[in-house]
Every structure is written in C-alpha cells, then in structure tokens.
Amino acid sequence: ETGVTQTPRHLVMGMTNKKSLKCEQHLGHNAMYWYKQSAKKPLELMFVYNFKEQTENNSVPSRFSPECPNSSHLFLHLHTLQPEDSALYLCASSQWGIRDTQYFGPGTRLTVL
Amino acid sequence: AQSVTQPDIHITVSEGASLELRCNYSYGATPYLFWYVQSPGQGLQLLLKYFSGDTLVQGIKGFEAEFKRSQSSFNLRKPSVHWSDAAEYFCAVGLSTTSGTYKYIFGTGTRLKVLA
C-alpha cells in the first residue's frame, strides 16, 4: 500500500453503536490530521497530531475520540453519535510544518441512523 | 474571524475553454494559500501553494494561481480545460495559532463540470 489509506470506506451505524475509523500513512510523515467533510460546508479540521502528540482539538464533541499510537497510524473512535455526524471523514498526513503538503486518504463515508 | 470564500458553488465550462475559480480570504497577515482538487470518491490532492515571493504560482496539471494582496484573492486558472478536470476544487488558508501550532481553513468548494 502506498500513500494514505483509510478503513472502512463506508460505515453505517446506529446512534448507540461504538465504532472506529482507521487511517494509516506509508509516507514517513510525522503529522496526521482528521477532517470532517459535510455537504455544502467547509472542510473542518477536527484533530491534529504531531509526533503522536495531539496539538489541536477544534472544539470537537467528546463523542469523537482520536488515538495516535504511532506516527503511522491514526484512529477515530466513535460512540453515541448523532445523525448530524453523518459525513465523509478524511485523514491526512504531512511532515510537521504549515508549508508542508498534506496528503489525504480517500475518506470514510459515515452514515448515522 | 478568519474565513475563506469561494463564491461560485458550481461552474460549467466547455472542454478547451479557459477557467478561473475565485477565492477570497479574510486574514490580517499574509496567509499561506493552497488549492486542492477532489475527484469523486477520492481524497484531496494539492494543486499548488503560495507562501511568498512571485505572486503567480504554477501547479500540477497545468493550473496556476495568482495572489493579489490588495484584493485578498488567490484565484485559480487554467488556459484550456480538459474533461478530466471535472472535480471539486477547494481553496484553503494556513494559519499559525497562538498555541504555536497551525491550522487550515477551507472554503466550501467549487464543483467544476466540463462539457464535451
């Protein structure tokens, strides 16, 4: 595998379920990001990790819980979600630095029933 | 507050025609500016970026963008559009935060349709 991979690509879950999204980067980067992409809304940066340390949490509800066990893997744990959380969740990675190019995965399409 | 505006939600052009996608930002200092493209079912791909220097930036796939400080704009252009350019295009601003890290603010995107 090359680049940034995300699994699963599609996920349907009930409001009481617990699920996790996985992201893996094969680019040797040290920064990873979670974004939420909803229809007709700007892409929202949710979490930023630099060398496994969380550096940004943009007022994301606690029902979203990120985990970064190492610089190659990033998880987003989901529990008791709401229907308005249905969206495309994108993972990205880069070298740490505002000038460095982010590489995005294809996303996980999440539907909350 | 910082923001990025892409005033055109949809644009349709004929193949071979020229293209300009508009982007305006609101930020006190000179930001780091980016254009990304997203094809259906895929993540975003960087087309080009601007940090400083020459205000006309060349990117991949024949795209270019011009930074105009006086207009707070960073418009994306292509002289001749190909059918494969049909996608959604996002403008973004990179900002340093007070906590010493950085974040990105994206526009809502412009969906490009190309007519054969």
mmCIF file with all atom_site columns, N, CA and C in Angstrom, chain A residues 9 31 33 35 37 40-43 45 48 55-56 58 88 90 94-102 104-106, chain B residues 32 34 36 38 41-46 49 51-52 88 90 94-97 99-104 106-108:
data_model
loop_
_atom_site.group_PDB
_atom_site.id
_atom_site.type_symbol
_atom_site.label_atom_id
_atom_site.label_alt_id
_atom_site.label_comp_id
_atom_site.label_asym_id
_atom_site.label_entity_id
_atom_site.label_seq_id
_atom_site.pdbx_PDB_ins_code
_atom_site.Cartn_x
_atom_site.Cartn_y
_atom_site.Cartn_z
_atom_site.occupancy
_atom_site.B_iso_or_equiv
_atom_site.pdbx_formal_charge
_atom_site.auth_seq_id
_atom_site.auth_comp_id
_atom_site.auth_asym_id
_atom_site.auth_atom_id
_atom_site.pdbx_PDB_model_num
ATOM 1   N N  . ARG A 1 9   ? -14.178 2.060  4.131  1.00 0.00 ? 9   ARG A N  1
ATOM 2   C CA . ARG A 1 9   ? -14.532 3.138  3.217  1.00 0.00 ? 9   ARG A CA 1
ATOM 3   C C  . ARG A 1 9   ? -15.961 3.618  3.436  1.00 0.00 ? 9   ARG A C  1
ATOM 4   N N  . ALA A 1 31  ? 3.137   14.030 11.052 1.00 0.00 ? 31  ALA A N  1
ATOM 5   C CA . ALA A 1 31  ? 1.918   14.727 11.463 1.00 0.00 ? 31  ALA A CA 1
ATOM 6   C C  . ALA A 1 31  ? 0.717   14.068 10.793 1.00 0.00 ? 31  ALA A C  1
ATOM 7   N N  . TYR A 1 33  ? -3.838  14.137 10.611 1.00 0.00 ? 33  TYR A N  1
ATOM 8   C CA . TYR A 1 33  ? -4.994  15.022 10.783 1.00 0.00 ? 33  TYR A CA 1
ATOM 9   C C  . TYR A 1 33  ? -6.292  14.247 10.538 1.00 0.00 ? 33  TYR A C  1
ATOM 10  N N  . TYR A 1 35  ? -10.225 15.259 9.372  1.00 0.00 ? 35  TYR A N  1
ATOM 11  C CA . TYR A 1 35  ? -11.128 16.281 8.870  1.00 0.00 ? 35  TYR A CA 1
ATOM 12  C C  . TYR A 1 35  ? -12.523 15.689 8.733  1.00 0.00 ? 35  TYR A C  1
ATOM 13  N N  . GLN A 1 37  ? -15.920 16.287 6.386  1.00 0.00 ? 37  GLN A N  1
ATOM 14  C CA . GLN A 1 37  ? -16.430 16.936 5.182  1.00 0.00 ? 37  GLN A CA 1
ATOM 15  C C  . GLN A 1 37  ? -17.920 16.674 5.069  1.00 0.00 ? 37  GLN A C  1
ATOM 16  N N  . LYS A 1 40  ? -22.010 20.910 1.458  1.00 0.00 ? 40  LYS A N  1
ATOM 17  C CA . LYS A 1 40  ? -22.251 22.359 1.440  1.00 0.00 ? 40  LYS A CA 1
ATOM 18  C C  . LYS A 1 40  ? -21.624 23.091 2.616  1.00 0.00 ? 40  LYS A C  1
ATOM 19  N N  . LYS A 1 41  ? -20.686 22.462 3.294  1.00 0.00 ? 41  LYS A N  1
ATOM 20  C CA . LYS A 1 41  ? -19.977 23.120 4.401  1.00 0.00 ? 41  LYS A CA 1
ATOM 21  C C  . LYS A 1 41  ? -18.483 23.031 4.149  1.00 0.00 ? 41  LYS A C  1
ATOM 22  N N  . PRO A 1 42  ? -17.721 23.962 4.673  1.00 0.00 ? 42  PRO A N  1
ATOM 23  C CA . PRO A 1 42  ? -16.265 23.869 4.505  1.00 0.00 ? 42  PRO A CA 1
ATOM 24  C C  . PRO A 1 42  ? -15.703 22.643 5.199  1.00 0.00 ? 42  PRO A C  1
ATOM 25  N N  . LEU A 1 43  ? -14.606 22.162 4.659  1.00 0.00 ? 43  LEU A N  1
ATOM 26  C CA . LEU A 1 43  ? -13.889 21.075 5.309  1.00 0.00 ? 43  LEU A CA 1
ATOM 27  C C  . LEU A 1 43  ? -13.476 21.540 6.707  1.00 0.00 ? 43  LEU A C  1
ATOM 28  N N  . LEU A 1 45  ? -11.299 20.961 10.098 1.00 0.00 ? 45  LEU A N  1
ATOM 29  C CA . LEU A 1 45  ? -10.199 20.278 10.768 1.00 0.00 ? 45  LEU A CA 1
ATOM 30  C C  . LEU A 1 45  ? -10.652 19.905 12.176 1.00 0.00 ? 45  LEU A C  1
ATOM 31  N N  . VAL A 1 48  ? -5.352  17.390 15.207 1.00 0.00 ? 48  VAL A N  1
ATOM 32  C CA . VAL A 1 48  ? -4.010  17.407 14.633 1.00 0.00 ? 48  VAL A CA 1
ATOM 33  C C  . VAL A 1 48  ? -3.075  16.693 15.594 1.00 0.00 ? 48  VAL A C  1
ATOM 34  N N  . THR A 1 55  ? -2.077  18.194 19.067 1.00 0.00 ? 55  THR A N  1
ATOM 35  C CA . THR A 1 55  ? -1.770  19.615 19.159 1.00 0.00 ? 55  THR A CA 1
ATOM 36  C C  . THR A 1 55  ? -2.975  20.503 18.924 1.00 0.00 ? 55  THR A C  1
ATOM 37  N N  . GLU A 1 56  ? -4.011  19.974 18.296 1.00 0.00 ? 56  GLU A N  1
ATOM 38  C CA . GLU A 1 56  ? -5.204  20.754 18.044 1.00 0.00 ? 56  GLU A CA 1
ATOM 39  C C  . GLU A 1 56  ? -6.444  19.894 18.252 1.00 0.00 ? 56  GLU A C  1
ATOM 40  N N  . ASN A 1 58  ? -10.252 21.071 17.643 1.00 0.00 ? 58  ASN A N  1
ATOM 41  C CA . ASN A 1 58  ? -11.062 22.227 17.293 1.00 0.00 ? 58  ASN A CA 1
ATOM 42  C C  . ASN A 1 58  ? -12.494 22.093 17.783 1.00 0.00 ? 58  ASN A C  1
ATOM 43  N N  . LEU A 1 88  ? -18.327 12.639 5.395  1.00 0.00 ? 88  LEU A N  1
ATOM 44  C CA . LEU A 1 88  ? -17.113 11.977 4.932  1.00 0.00 ? 88  LEU A CA 1
ATOM 45  C C  . LEU A 1 88  ? -15.985 12.384 5.866  1.00 0.00 ? 88  LEU A C  1
ATOM 46  N N  . LEU A 1 90  ? -12.111 12.436 6.541  1.00 0.00 ? 90  LEU A N  1
ATOM 47  C CA . LEU A 1 90  ? -10.855 12.358 5.803  1.00 0.00 ? 90  LEU A CA 1
ATOM 48  C C  . LEU A 1 90  ? -9.679  12.390 6.757  1.00 0.00 ? 90  LEU A C  1
ATOM 49  N N  . SER A 1 94  ? 1.319   14.648 6.829  1.00 0.00 ? 94  SER A N  1
ATOM 50  C CA . SER A 1 94  ? 2.326   15.537 6.260  1.00 0.00 ? 94  SER A CA 1
ATOM 51  C C  . SER A 1 94  ? 3.556   15.510 7.150  1.00 0.00 ? 94  SER A C  1
ATOM 52  N N  . GLN A 1 95  ? 4.618   16.128 6.670  1.00 0.00 ? 95  GLN A N  1
ATOM 53  C CA . GLN A 1 95  ? 5.689   16.465 7.580  1.00 0.00 ? 95  GLN A CA 1
ATOM 54  C C  . GLN A 1 95  ? 5.181   17.623 8.433  1.00 0.00 ? 95  GLN A C  1
ATOM 55  N N  . TRP A 1 96  ? 5.637   17.739 9.662  1.00 0.00 ? 96  TRP A N  1
ATOM 56  C CA . TRP A 1 96  ? 5.136   18.789 10.537 1.00 0.00 ? 96  TRP A CA 1
ATOM 57  C C  . TRP A 1 96  ? 5.618   20.139 10.059 1.00 0.00 ? 96  TRP A C  1
ATOM 58  N N  . GLY A 1 97  ? 4.685   21.009 9.718  1.00 0.00 ? 97  GLY A N  1
ATOM 59  C CA . GLY A 1 97  ? 5.045   22.343 9.256  1.00 0.00 ? 97  GLY A CA 1
ATOM 60  C C  . GLY A 1 97  ? 3.947   22.883 8.365  1.00 0.00 ? 97  GLY A C  1
ATOM 61  N N  . ILE A 1 98  ? 3.629   24.132 8.549  1.00 0.00 ? 98  ILE A N  1
ATOM 62  C CA . ILE A 1 98  ? 2.498   24.721 7.833  1.00 0.00 ? 98  ILE A CA 1
ATOM 63  C C  . ILE A 1 98  ? 2.732   24.735 6.328  1.00 0.00 ? 98  ILE A C  1
ATOM 64  N N  . ARG A 1 99  ? 3.989   24.697 5.910  1.00 0.00 ? 99  ARG A N  1
ATOM 65  C CA . ARG A 1 99  ? 4.270   24.753 4.478  1.00 0.00 ? 99  ARG A CA 1
ATOM 66  C C  . ARG A 1 99  ? 4.250   23.382 3.816  1.00 0.00 ? 99  ARG A C  1
ATOM 67  N N  . ASP A 1 100 ? 4.211   22.346 4.619  1.00 0.00 ? 100 ASP A N  1
ATOM 68  C CA . ASP A 1 100 ? 4.354   21.011 4.041  1.00 0.00 ? 100 ASP A CA 1
ATOM 69  C C  . ASP A 1 100 ? 3.036   20.492 3.511  1.00 0.00 ? 100 ASP A C  1
ATOM 70  N N  . THR A 1 101 ? 3.108   19.823 2.409  1.00 0.00 ? 101 THR A N  1
ATOM 71  C CA . THR A 1 101 ? 1.929   19.340 1.705  1.00 0.00 ? 101 THR A CA 1
ATOM 72  C C  . THR A 1 101 ? 1.244   18.253 2.496  1.00 0.00 ? 101 THR A C  1
ATOM 73  N N  . GLN A 1 102 ? -0.067  18.387 2.632  1.00 0.00 ? 102 GLN A N  1
ATOM 74  C CA . GLN A 1 102 ? -0.870  17.333 3.232  1.00 0.00 ? 102 GLN A CA 1
ATOM 75  C C  . GLN A 1 102 ? -1.283  16.347 2.154  1.00 0.00 ? 102 GLN A C  1
ATOM 76  N N  . PHE A 1 104 ? -3.950  13.332 1.482  1.00 0.00 ? 104 PHE A N  1
ATOM 77  C CA . PHE A 1 104 ? -5.232  12.869 2.004  1.00 0.00 ? 104 PHE A CA 1
ATOM 78  C C  . PHE A 1 104 ? -5.526  11.435 1.605  1.00 0.00 ? 104 PHE A C  1
ATOM 79  N N  . GLY A 1 105 ? -6.206  10.748 2.513  1.00 0.00 ? 105 GLY A N  1
ATOM 80  C CA . GLY A 1 105 ? -6.773  9.454  2.179  1.00 0.00 ? 105 GLY A CA 1
ATOM 81  C C  . GLY A 1 105 ? -8.101  9.639  1.455  1.00 0.00 ? 105 GLY A C  1
ATOM 82  N N  . PRO A 1 106 ? -8.699  8.541  1.007  1.00 0.00 ? 106 PRO A N  1
ATOM 83  C CA . PRO A 1 106 ? -9.956  8.632  0.248  1.00 0.00 ? 106 PRO A CA 1
ATOM 84  C C  . PRO A 1 106 ? -11.178 8.880  1.124  1.00 0.00 ? 106 PRO A C  1
ATOM 85  N N  . TYR B 2 32  ? -0.703  31.562 4.307  1.00 0.00 ? 32  TYR B N  1
ATOM 86  C CA . TYR B 2 32  ? -0.257  30.524 3.390  1.00 0.00 ? 32  TYR B CA 1
ATOM 87  C C  . TYR B 2 32  ? -1.501  30.057 2.628  1.00 0.00 ? 32  TYR B C  1
ATOM 88  N N  . PHE B 2 34  ? -3.502  27.723 -0.446 1.00 0.00 ? 34  PHE B N  1
ATOM 89  C CA . PHE B 2 34  ? -3.465  26.425 -1.100 1.00 0.00 ? 34  PHE B CA 1
ATOM 90  C C  . PHE B 2 34  ? -4.695  26.266 -1.987 1.00 0.00 ? 34  PHE B C  1
ATOM 91  N N  . TYR B 2 36  ? -6.672  22.816 -3.621 1.00 0.00 ? 36  TYR B N  1
ATOM 92  C CA . TYR B 2 36  ? -6.763  21.367 -3.683 1.00 0.00 ? 36  TYR B CA 1
ATOM 93  C C  . TYR B 2 36  ? -7.848  20.972 -4.675 1.00 0.00 ? 36  TYR B C  1
ATOM 94  N N  . GLN B 2 38  ? -10.510 17.605 -5.590 1.00 0.00 ? 38  GLN B N  1
ATOM 95  C CA . GLN B 2 38  ? -11.064 16.340 -5.106 1.00 0.00 ? 38  GLN B CA 1
ATOM 96  C C  . GLN B 2 38  ? -11.916 15.713 -6.193 1.00 0.00 ? 38  GLN B C  1
ATOM 97  N N  . GLY B 2 41  ? -15.049 10.216 -4.951 1.00 0.00 ? 41  GLY B N  1
ATOM 98  C CA . GLY B 2 41  ? -14.584 9.030  -4.249 1.00 0.00 ? 41  GLY B CA 1
ATOM 99  C C  . GLY B 2 41  ? -13.134 9.073  -3.814 1.00 0.00 ? 41  GLY B C  1
ATOM 100 N N  . GLN B 2 42  ? -12.520 10.237 -3.929 1.00 0.00 ? 42  GLN B N  1
ATOM 101 C CA . GLN B 2 42  ? -11.107 10.334 -3.568 1.00 0.00 ? 42  GLN B CA 1
ATOM 102 C C  . GLN B 2 42  ? -10.885 11.447 -2.554 1.00 0.00 ? 42  GLN B C  1
ATOM 103 N N  . GLY B 2 43  ? -9.725  11.419 -1.950 1.00 0.00 ? 43  GLY B N  1
ATOM 104 C CA . GLY B 2 43  ? -9.352  12.494 -1.046 1.00 0.00 ? 43  GLY B CA 1
ATOM 105 C C  . GLY B 2 43  ? -8.869  13.706 -1.823 1.00 0.00 ? 43  GLY B C  1
ATOM 106 N N  . LEU B 2 44  ? -8.459  14.716 -1.106 1.00 0.00 ? 44  LEU B N  1
ATOM 107 C CA . LEU B 2 44  ? -7.985  15.936 -1.732 1.00 0.00 ? 44  LEU B CA 1
ATOM 108 C C  . LEU B 2 44  ? -6.541  15.785 -2.186 1.00 0.00 ? 44  LEU B C  1
ATOM 109 N N  . GLN B 2 45  ? -6.228  16.430 -3.300 1.00 0.00 ? 45  GLN B N  1
ATOM 110 C CA . GLN B 2 45  ? -4.871  16.449 -3.820 1.00 0.00 ? 45  GLN B CA 1
ATOM 111 C C  . GLN B 2 45  ? -4.435  17.893 -3.982 1.00 0.00 ? 45  GLN B C  1
ATOM 112 N N  . LEU B 2 46  ? -3.233  18.203 -3.532 1.00 0.00 ? 46  LEU B N  1
ATOM 113 C CA . LEU B 2 46  ? -2.729  19.567 -3.642 1.00 0.00 ? 46  LEU B CA 1
ATOM 114 C C  . LEU B 2 46  ? -2.402  19.909 -5.087 1.00 0.00 ? 46  LEU B C  1
ATOM 115 N N  . LYS B 2 49  ? 0.533   25.846 -4.070 1.00 0.00 ? 49  LYS B N  1
ATOM 116 C CA . LYS B 2 49  ? 0.542   26.588 -2.815 1.00 0.00 ? 49  LYS B CA 1
ATOM 117 C C  . LYS B 2 49  ? 1.376   27.854 -2.963 1.00 0.00 ? 49  LYS B C  1
ATOM 118 N N  . PHE B 2 51  ? 3.409   30.865 -0.572 1.00 0.00 ? 51  PHE B N  1
ATOM 119 C CA . PHE B 2 51  ? 3.863   31.344 0.737  1.00 0.00 ? 51  PHE B CA 1
ATOM 120 C C  . PHE B 2 51  ? 4.408   32.758 0.648  1.00 0.00 ? 51  PHE B C  1
ATOM 121 N N  . SER B 2 52  ? 5.233   33.012 -0.353 1.00 0.00 ? 52  SER B N  1
ATOM 122 C CA . SER B 2 52  ? 5.843   34.320 -0.504 1.00 0.00 ? 52  SER B CA 1
ATOM 123 C C  . SER B 2 52  ? 6.478   34.372 -1.888 1.00 0.00 ? 52  SER B C  1
ATOM 124 N N  . GLU B 2 88  ? -14.133 18.711 -7.782 1.00 0.00 ? 88  GLU B N  1
ATOM 125 C CA . GLU B 2 88  ? -14.421 19.804 -6.869 1.00 0.00 ? 88  GLU B CA 1
ATOM 126 C C  . GLU B 2 88  ? -13.098 20.420 -6.420 1.00 0.00 ? 88  GLU B C  1
ATOM 127 N N  . PHE B 2 90  ? -11.009 23.165 -3.941 1.00 0.00 ? 90  PHE B N  1
ATOM 128 C CA . PHE B 2 90  ? -11.047 23.816 -2.639 1.00 0.00 ? 90  PHE B CA 1
ATOM 129 C C  . PHE B 2 90  ? -9.865  24.756 -2.470 1.00 0.00 ? 90  PHE B C  1
ATOM 130 N N  . GLY B 2 94  ? -3.638  28.569 5.406  1.00 0.00 ? 94  GLY B N  1
ATOM 131 C CA . GLY B 2 94  ? -2.914  28.027 6.551  1.00 0.00 ? 94  GLY B CA 1
ATOM 132 C C  . GLY B 2 94  ? -2.557  29.145 7.503  1.00 0.00 ? 94  GLY B C  1
ATOM 133 N N  . LEU B 2 95  ? -2.838  28.942 8.780  1.00 0.00 ? 95  LEU B N  1
ATOM 134 C CA . LEU B 2 95  ? -2.636  29.989 9.775  1.00 0.00 ? 95  LEU B CA 1
ATOM 135 C C  . LEU B 2 95  ? -1.868  29.436 10.962 1.00 0.00 ? 95  LEU B C  1
ATOM 136 N N  . SER B 2 96  ? -0.985  30.241 11.505 1.00 0.00 ? 96  SER B N  1
ATOM 137 C CA . SER B 2 96  ? -0.348  29.863 12.758 1.00 0.00 ? 96  SER B CA 1
ATOM 138 C C  . SER B 2 96  ? -1.294  30.192 13.902 1.00 0.00 ? 96  SER B C  1
ATOM 139 N N  . THR B 2 97  ? -1.296  29.363 14.928 1.00 0.00 ? 97  THR B N  1
ATOM 140 C CA . THR B 2 97  ? -2.181  29.598 16.068 1.00 0.00 ? 97  THR B CA 1
ATOM 141 C C  . THR B 2 97  ? -1.397  30.175 17.245 1.00 0.00 ? 97  THR B C  1
ATOM 142 N N  . SER B 2 99  ? -1.186  28.969 20.067 1.00 0.00 ? 99  SER B N  1
ATOM 143 C CA . SER B 2 99  ? -0.583  27.889 20.851 1.00 0.00 ? 99  SER B CA 1
ATOM 144 C C  . SER B 2 99  ? 0.692   27.372 20.214 1.00 0.00 ? 99  SER B C  1
ATOM 145 N N  . GLY B 2 100 ? 1.093   28.000 19.121 1.00 0.00 ? 100 GLY B N  1
ATOM 146 C CA . GLY B 2 100 ? 2.351   27.611 18.494 1.00 0.00 ? 100 GLY B CA 1
ATOM 147 C C  . GLY B 2 100 ? 2.216   26.527 17.448 1.00 0.00 ? 100 GLY B C  1
ATOM 148 N N  . THR B 2 101 ? 0.978   26.121 17.164 1.00 0.00 ? 101 THR B N  1
ATOM 149 C CA . THR B 2 101 ? 0.787   25.142 16.093 1.00 0.00 ? 101 THR B CA 1
ATOM 150 C C  . THR B 2 101 ? 0.164   25.864 14.896 1.00 0.00 ? 101 THR B C  1
ATOM 151 N N  . TYR B 2 102 ? -0.528  25.144 14.079 1.00 0.00 ? 102 TYR B N  1
ATOM 152 C CA . TYR B 2 102 ? -1.140  25.782 12.922 1.00 0.00 ? 102 TYR B CA 1
ATOM 153 C C  . TYR B 2 102 ? -2.421  25.041 12.572 1.00 0.00 ? 102 TYR B C  1
ATOM 154 N N  . LYS B 2 103 ? -3.236  25.679 11.743 1.00 0.00 ? 103 LYS B N  1
ATOM 155 C CA . LYS B 2 103 ? -4.469  25.060 11.307 1.00 0.00 ? 103 LYS B CA 1
ATOM 156 C C  . LYS B 2 103 ? -4.777  25.532 9.895  1.00 0.00 ? 103 LYS B C  1
ATOM 157 N N  . TYR B 2 104 ? -5.710  24.856 9.280  1.00 0.00 ? 104 TYR B N  1
ATOM 158 C CA . TYR B 2 104 ? -6.117  25.199 7.921  1.00 0.00 ? 104 TYR B CA 1
ATOM 159 C C  . TYR B 2 104 ? -7.610  25.507 7.915  1.00 0.00 ? 104 TYR B C  1
ATOM 160 N N  . PHE B 2 106 ? -10.692 25.946 5.175  1.00 0.00 ? 106 PHE B N  1
ATOM 161 C CA . PHE B 2 106 ? -11.060 25.645 3.799  1.00 0.00 ? 106 PHE B CA 1
ATOM 162 C C  . PHE B 2 106 ? -12.301 26.416 3.382  1.00 0.00 ? 106 PHE B C  1
ATOM 163 N N  . GLY B 2 107 ? -12.394 26.682 2.080  1.00 0.00 ? 107 GLY B N  1
ATOM 164 C CA . GLY B 2 107 ? -13.626 27.193 1.514  1.00 0.00 ? 107 GLY B CA 1
ATOM 165 C C  . GLY B 2 107 ? -14.621 26.061 1.306  1.00 0.00 ? 107 GLY B C  1
ATOM 166 N N  . THR B 2 108 ? -15.809 26.406 0.871  1.00 0.00 ? 108 THR B N  1
ATOM 167 C CA . THR B 2 108 ? -16.863 25.414 0.680  1.00 0.00 ? 108 THR B CA 1
ATOM 168 C C  . THR B 2 108 ? -16.727 24.645 -0.629 1.00 0.00 ? 108 THR B C  1
#
